[in-house]
Structures are given as C-alpha cells and as structure tokens.
Amino acid sequence: MKTIINDLHKAFESRVRLGIMSALAVNESLDFTALKEYLEVTDGNLASHMKALEKEEFVGVKKTFIGRKPNTMYYMTKAGKRAFEEHLNALEALIKSQK
Amino acid sequence: MKTIINDLHKAFESRVRLGIMSALAVNESLDFTALKEYLEVTDGNLASHMKALEKEEFVGVKKTFIGRKPNTMYYMTKAGKRAFEEHLNALEALIKSQK
C-alpha cells in the first residue's frame, strides 16, 4: 500500500491534470483552446495547471503562427511521458489491489 | 475523454484519500493510528482528509473503548464504497484509453 501511494505523482493528482496528460499522450501536440474545449475547463483553471506541468518540465510549449496569429502548442516532454506512465502504472496497481 | 474525467470524483483526487479508501475497502474498519502508519502521513494531514471524507459521508466513525481507552474506528460507508468503485472504474477507463 505505502509503495503504491508513494508511486503516485503529486503533479498528476488533479482530474484536470490527468486529463491534460491523457490528451497530450495521444496527440502529438494540442493548443490551449483545443485542451480547454476537450476538458471543459475555464481559461484560468487550465492556465494554472499548464503552468504547473510546465514547471515540472512534463509539458513543453511551442510558439508558432497560424498566418499572422500567434498559436501556442503544448506537447508532452519525454520526462512527462515517463512520469505519467509511472503514475498510470501505480494507479493500475492500486486498482488491481482492490479487485 | 470528457466523460472519463467527469466520472473521476473530486473527493478522491488526493493520493492520501485514494490510500485511505483503498485501505478501508479491504479492512472492515481501521483506527486513526493504523491508517496513519499505513499511509505514512502526519496526524494533521490524515485528520483533514478524514474530516473531508466524513463530510461527504464516504467514511463513518465508530467510537469504542479498548479497556478504558477511547478508540476511534473508521469504516467505509455504502455510499463511499459505491463512489470509490465508480472512481476506480473511471481511472481504469482512463488507463485503458492510454494503452
């Protein structure tokens, strides 16, 4: 039990962050609006979670232009991918311990 | 995706609460000290999470005596069991969507 909980990453506790990482795991990159609509969260809520994930270096940012309009794309870093996989494995172990 | 995240219960977001519910799911009841040692958390941390789970009526409290010493036992309510199972099912669906 102790081990299972210790293997859960604090950065992924929130539902929204689980959603962000899940979405970025199956899409090479997504922009802010796509993530926001996907997860049905407010700008402020998403922005604060993105900032936290960027700070952990689990998510990277790519600034591009669509025509003249700046566009911010988010992607999952290698460290993020590894940490998220570990987190999912720990969750899986916890679920298995309950069945 | 939206559905998966919406099915995750806010009350179980924290690692410690996942640990509490997991422990209470496989033990009929546990006292404060047992939970604390099991999860390796401080008194204050555990107390605040227990209070939150009690407020949701996911966890119940049974006051007993061991000899003359009062002893507080915690157990999972039926509502708690149902909500926790739904949460685990939602986590399982999220994990499956990643594999």
Short mmCIF file of C-alpha atoms in Angstrom, two decimals:
data_model
loop_
_atom_site.label_atom_id
_atom_site.label_comp_id
_atom_site.label_asym_id
_atom_site.label_seq_id
_atom_site.Cartn_x
_atom_site.Cartn_y
_atom_site.Cartn_z
CA MET A 1 0.00 0.00 0.00
CA LYS A 2 2.63 2.51 1.05
CA THR A 3 4.56 1.78 -2.11
CA ILE A 4 1.50 2.20 -4.31
CA ILE A 5 0.72 5.63 -2.92
CA ASN A 6 4.32 6.75 -2.99
CA ASP A 7 4.46 5.90 -6.68
CA LEU A 8 1.54 8.21 -7.44
CA HIS A 9 2.93 11.52 -8.65
CA LYS A 10 1.68 14.61 -6.86
CA ALA A 11 1.74 16.58 -10.12
CA PHE A 12 -0.98 14.34 -11.58
CA GLU A 13 -3.36 14.26 -8.61
CA SER A 14 -5.92 16.62 -10.08
CA ARG A 15 -8.51 15.37 -12.54
CA VAL A 16 -7.72 18.22 -14.92
CA ARG A 17 -4.02 17.33 -14.99
CA LEU A 18 -4.84 13.67 -15.59
CA GLY A 19 -6.97 14.88 -18.48
CA ILE A 20 -4.27 17.17 -19.88
CA MET A 21 -1.64 14.43 -19.78
CA SER A 22 -4.02 11.85 -21.25
CA ALA A 23 -4.88 14.18 -24.11
CA LEU A 24 -1.23 15.07 -24.79
CA ALA A 25 -0.24 11.40 -24.61
CA VAL A 26 -2.42 10.54 -27.59
CA ASN A 27 -1.93 13.78 -29.56
CA GLU A 28 1.49 14.95 -30.68
CA SER A 29 0.55 18.49 -29.67
CA LEU A 30 -2.56 20.48 -28.80
CA ASP A 31 -3.22 24.18 -28.49
CA PHE A 32 -4.72 25.90 -25.48
CA THR A 33 -8.20 26.20 -26.97
CA ALA A 34 -8.34 22.56 -28.00
CA LEU A 35 -7.33 21.45 -24.50
CA LYS A 36 -9.80 23.84 -22.92
CA GLU A 37 -12.70 22.60 -25.01
CA TYR A 38 -11.65 19.00 -24.60
CA LEU A 39 -11.62 19.23 -20.82
CA GLU A 40 -14.44 21.76 -20.42
CA VAL A 41 -12.47 23.96 -18.05
CA THR A 42 -12.05 27.72 -17.76
CA ASP A 43 -9.05 29.61 -19.14
CA GLY A 44 -7.78 30.37 -15.66
CA ASN A 45 -8.10 26.82 -14.44
CA LEU A 46 -6.34 25.34 -17.46
CA ALA A 47 -3.63 28.02 -17.45
CA SER A 48 -2.71 27.34 -13.82
CA HIS A 49 -2.49 23.58 -14.41
CA MET A 50 -0.45 24.06 -17.62
CA LYS A 51 1.95 26.33 -15.76
CA ALA A 52 2.42 23.74 -13.03
CA LEU A 53 3.07 20.97 -15.57
CA GLU A 54 5.49 23.22 -17.49
CA LYS A 55 7.35 23.98 -14.25
CA GLU A 56 7.77 20.24 -13.66
CA GLU A 57 9.00 20.04 -17.28
CA PHE A 58 6.35 17.44 -18.04
CA VAL A 59 4.84 19.66 -20.72
CA GLY A 60 6.62 21.82 -23.27
CA VAL A 61 5.41 24.84 -25.22
CA LYS A 62 5.92 25.55 -28.92
CA LYS A 63 5.03 29.03 -30.16
CA THR A 64 4.02 29.11 -33.80
CA PHE A 65 1.97 31.31 -36.12
CA ILE A 66 -1.17 30.46 -38.00
CA GLY A 67 -0.97 33.13 -40.66
CA ARG A 68 -0.24 36.20 -38.55
CA LYS A 69 -1.96 34.85 -35.49
CA PRO A 70 0.30 33.51 -32.75
CA ASN A 71 -0.55 30.00 -31.66
CA THR A 72 0.72 28.23 -28.55
CA MET A 73 1.05 24.49 -28.86
CA TYR A 74 1.60 22.17 -25.91
CA TYR A 75 3.30 18.81 -26.07
CA MET A 76 4.35 16.16 -23.59
CA THR A 77 8.08 16.00 -22.83
CA LYS A 78 9.99 12.73 -22.54
CA ALA A 79 10.17 13.25 -18.77
CA GLY A 80 6.43 13.88 -18.74
CA LYS A 81 5.74 10.74 -20.71
CA ARG A 82 7.87 8.67 -18.35
CA ALA A 83 6.37 10.19 -15.20
CA PHE A 84 2.82 9.84 -16.49
CA GLU A 85 3.39 6.19 -17.41
CA GLU A 86 4.73 5.53 -13.92
CA HIS A 87 1.69 7.27 -12.46
CA LEU A 88 -0.71 5.18 -14.56
CA ASN A 89 1.14 2.01 -13.57
CA ALA A 90 0.80 2.95 -9.90
CA LEU A 91 -2.92 3.64 -10.38
CA GLU A 92 -3.28 0.31 -12.15
CA ALA A 93 -1.59 -1.46 -9.24
CA LEU A 94 -3.92 0.29 -6.80
CA ILE A 95 -6.97 -0.75 -8.82
CA LYS A 96 -5.72 -4.34 -9.04
CA SER A 97 -5.25 -4.45 -5.27
CA GLN A 98 -8.98 -3.72 -4.95
CA LYS A 99 -10.30 -6.44 -7.27
CA MET B 1 -12.25 11.98 -22.59
CA LYS B 2 -14.66 14.49 -21.08
CA THR B 3 -16.75 11.66 -19.75
CA ILE B 4 -13.77 9.91 -18.22
CA ILE B 5 -12.66 12.98 -16.31
CA ASN B 6 -16.17 13.87 -15.23
CA ASP B 7 -16.53 10.40 -13.72
CA LEU B 8 -13.47 10.94 -11.51
CA HIS B 9 -14.67 12.03 -8.08
CA LYS B 10 -13.12 15.23 -6.71
CA ALA B 11 -13.15 13.78 -3.19
CA PHE B 12 -10.65 11.09 -4.21
CA GLU B 13 -8.19 13.23 -6.13
CA SER B 14 -5.51 13.27 -3.47
CA ARG B 15 -3.11 10.36 -3.09
CA VAL B 16 -3.78 10.20 0.62
CA ARG B 17 -7.54 9.88 0.10
CA LEU B 18 -7.02 7.17 -2.50
CA GLY B 19 -4.91 5.41 0.11
CA ILE B 20 -7.49 5.85 2.88
CA MET B 21 -10.30 4.50 0.72
CA SER B 22 -8.17 1.61 -0.56
CA ALA B 23 -7.25 0.65 2.98
CA LEU B 24 -10.85 0.90 4.21
CA ALA B 25 -12.09 -1.09 1.22
CA VAL B 26 -10.07 -4.13 2.22
CA ASN B 27 -10.41 -3.76 6.02
CA GLU B 28 -13.76 -3.71 7.76
CA SER B 29 -12.54 -0.86 9.96
CA LEU B 30 -9.26 0.79 10.91
CA ASP B 31 -8.31 3.18 13.68
CA PHE B 32 -6.58 6.52 13.21
CA THR B 33 -3.15 5.23 14.20
CA ALA B 34 -3.32 2.25 11.88
CA LEU B 35 -4.28 4.47 8.95
CA LYS B 36 -1.58 6.97 9.84
CA GLU B 37 1.15 4.35 9.97
CA TYR B 38 -0.15 2.62 6.89
CA LEU B 39 -0.05 5.78 4.82
CA GLU B 40 2.96 7.39 6.49
CA VAL B 41 1.26 10.75 6.93
CA THR B 42 1.13 13.24 9.78
CA ASP B 43 -1.77 13.48 12.25
CA GLY B 44 -2.87 16.81 10.83
CA ASN B 45 -2.76 15.65 7.24
CA LEU B 46 -4.73 12.47 7.92
CA ALA B 47 -7.23 14.28 10.16
CA SER B 48 -8.07 16.84 7.48
CA HIS B 49 -8.58 14.16 4.83
CA MET B 50 -10.70 12.02 7.20
CA LYS B 51 -12.85 15.02 8.01
CA ALA B 52 -13.42 15.72 4.31
CA LEU B 53 -14.37 12.09 3.64
CA GLU B 54 -16.67 12.06 6.66
CA LYS B 55 -18.35 15.23 5.42
CA GLU B 56 -19.03 13.52 2.09
CA GLU B 57 -20.40 10.61 4.13
CA PHE B 58 -17.99 8.26 2.39
CA VAL B 59 -16.41 7.31 5.71
CA GLY B 60 -18.10 6.67 9.04
CA VAL B 61 -16.76 6.80 12.57
CA LYS B 62 -17.33 4.31 15.35
CA LYS B 63 -16.26 5.32 18.87
CA THR B 64 -15.35 2.36 21.05
CA PHE B 65 -13.24 1.65 24.12
CA ILE B 66 -10.21 -0.57 24.43
CA GLY B 67 -10.35 -1.14 28.19
CA ARG B 68 -10.80 2.41 29.41
CA LYS B 69 -9.07 3.97 26.45
CA PRO B 70 -11.30 5.55 23.81
CA ASN B 71 -10.66 4.29 20.33
CA THR B 72 -11.95 5.81 17.09
CA MET B 73 -12.55 3.38 14.28
CA TYR B 74 -13.19 4.39 10.70
CA TYR B 75 -15.12 2.40 8.16
CA MET B 76 -16.28 2.89 4.59
CA THR B 77 -19.97 3.69 4.16
CA LYS B 78 -22.10 2.13 1.43
CA ALA B 79 -22.13 5.47 -0.39
CA GLY B 80 -18.33 5.60 -0.04
CA LYS B 81 -17.95 2.10 -1.43
CA ARG B 82 -20.13 2.92 -4.41
CA ALA B 83 -18.42 6.24 -5.13
CA PHE B 84 -14.95 4.75 -4.75
CA GLU B 85 -15.80 1.89 -7.12
CA GLU B 86 -17.06 4.39 -9.68
CA HIS B 87 -13.86 6.38 -9.27
CA LEU B 88 -11.70 3.28 -9.77
CA ASN B 89 -13.75 2.32 -12.84
CA ALA B 90 -13.20 5.81 -14.28
CA LEU B 91 -9.46 5.56 -13.58
CA GLU B 92 -9.41 2.14 -15.21
CA ALA B 93 -11.12 3.56 -18.31
CA LEU B 94 -8.59 6.38 -18.44
CA ILE B 95 -5.70 3.92 -18.19
CA LYS B 96 -7.19 1.72 -20.90
CA SER B 97 -7.56 4.71 -23.21
CA GLN B 98 -3.77 5.12 -22.96
CA LYS B 99 -2.74 1.55 -23.81
#
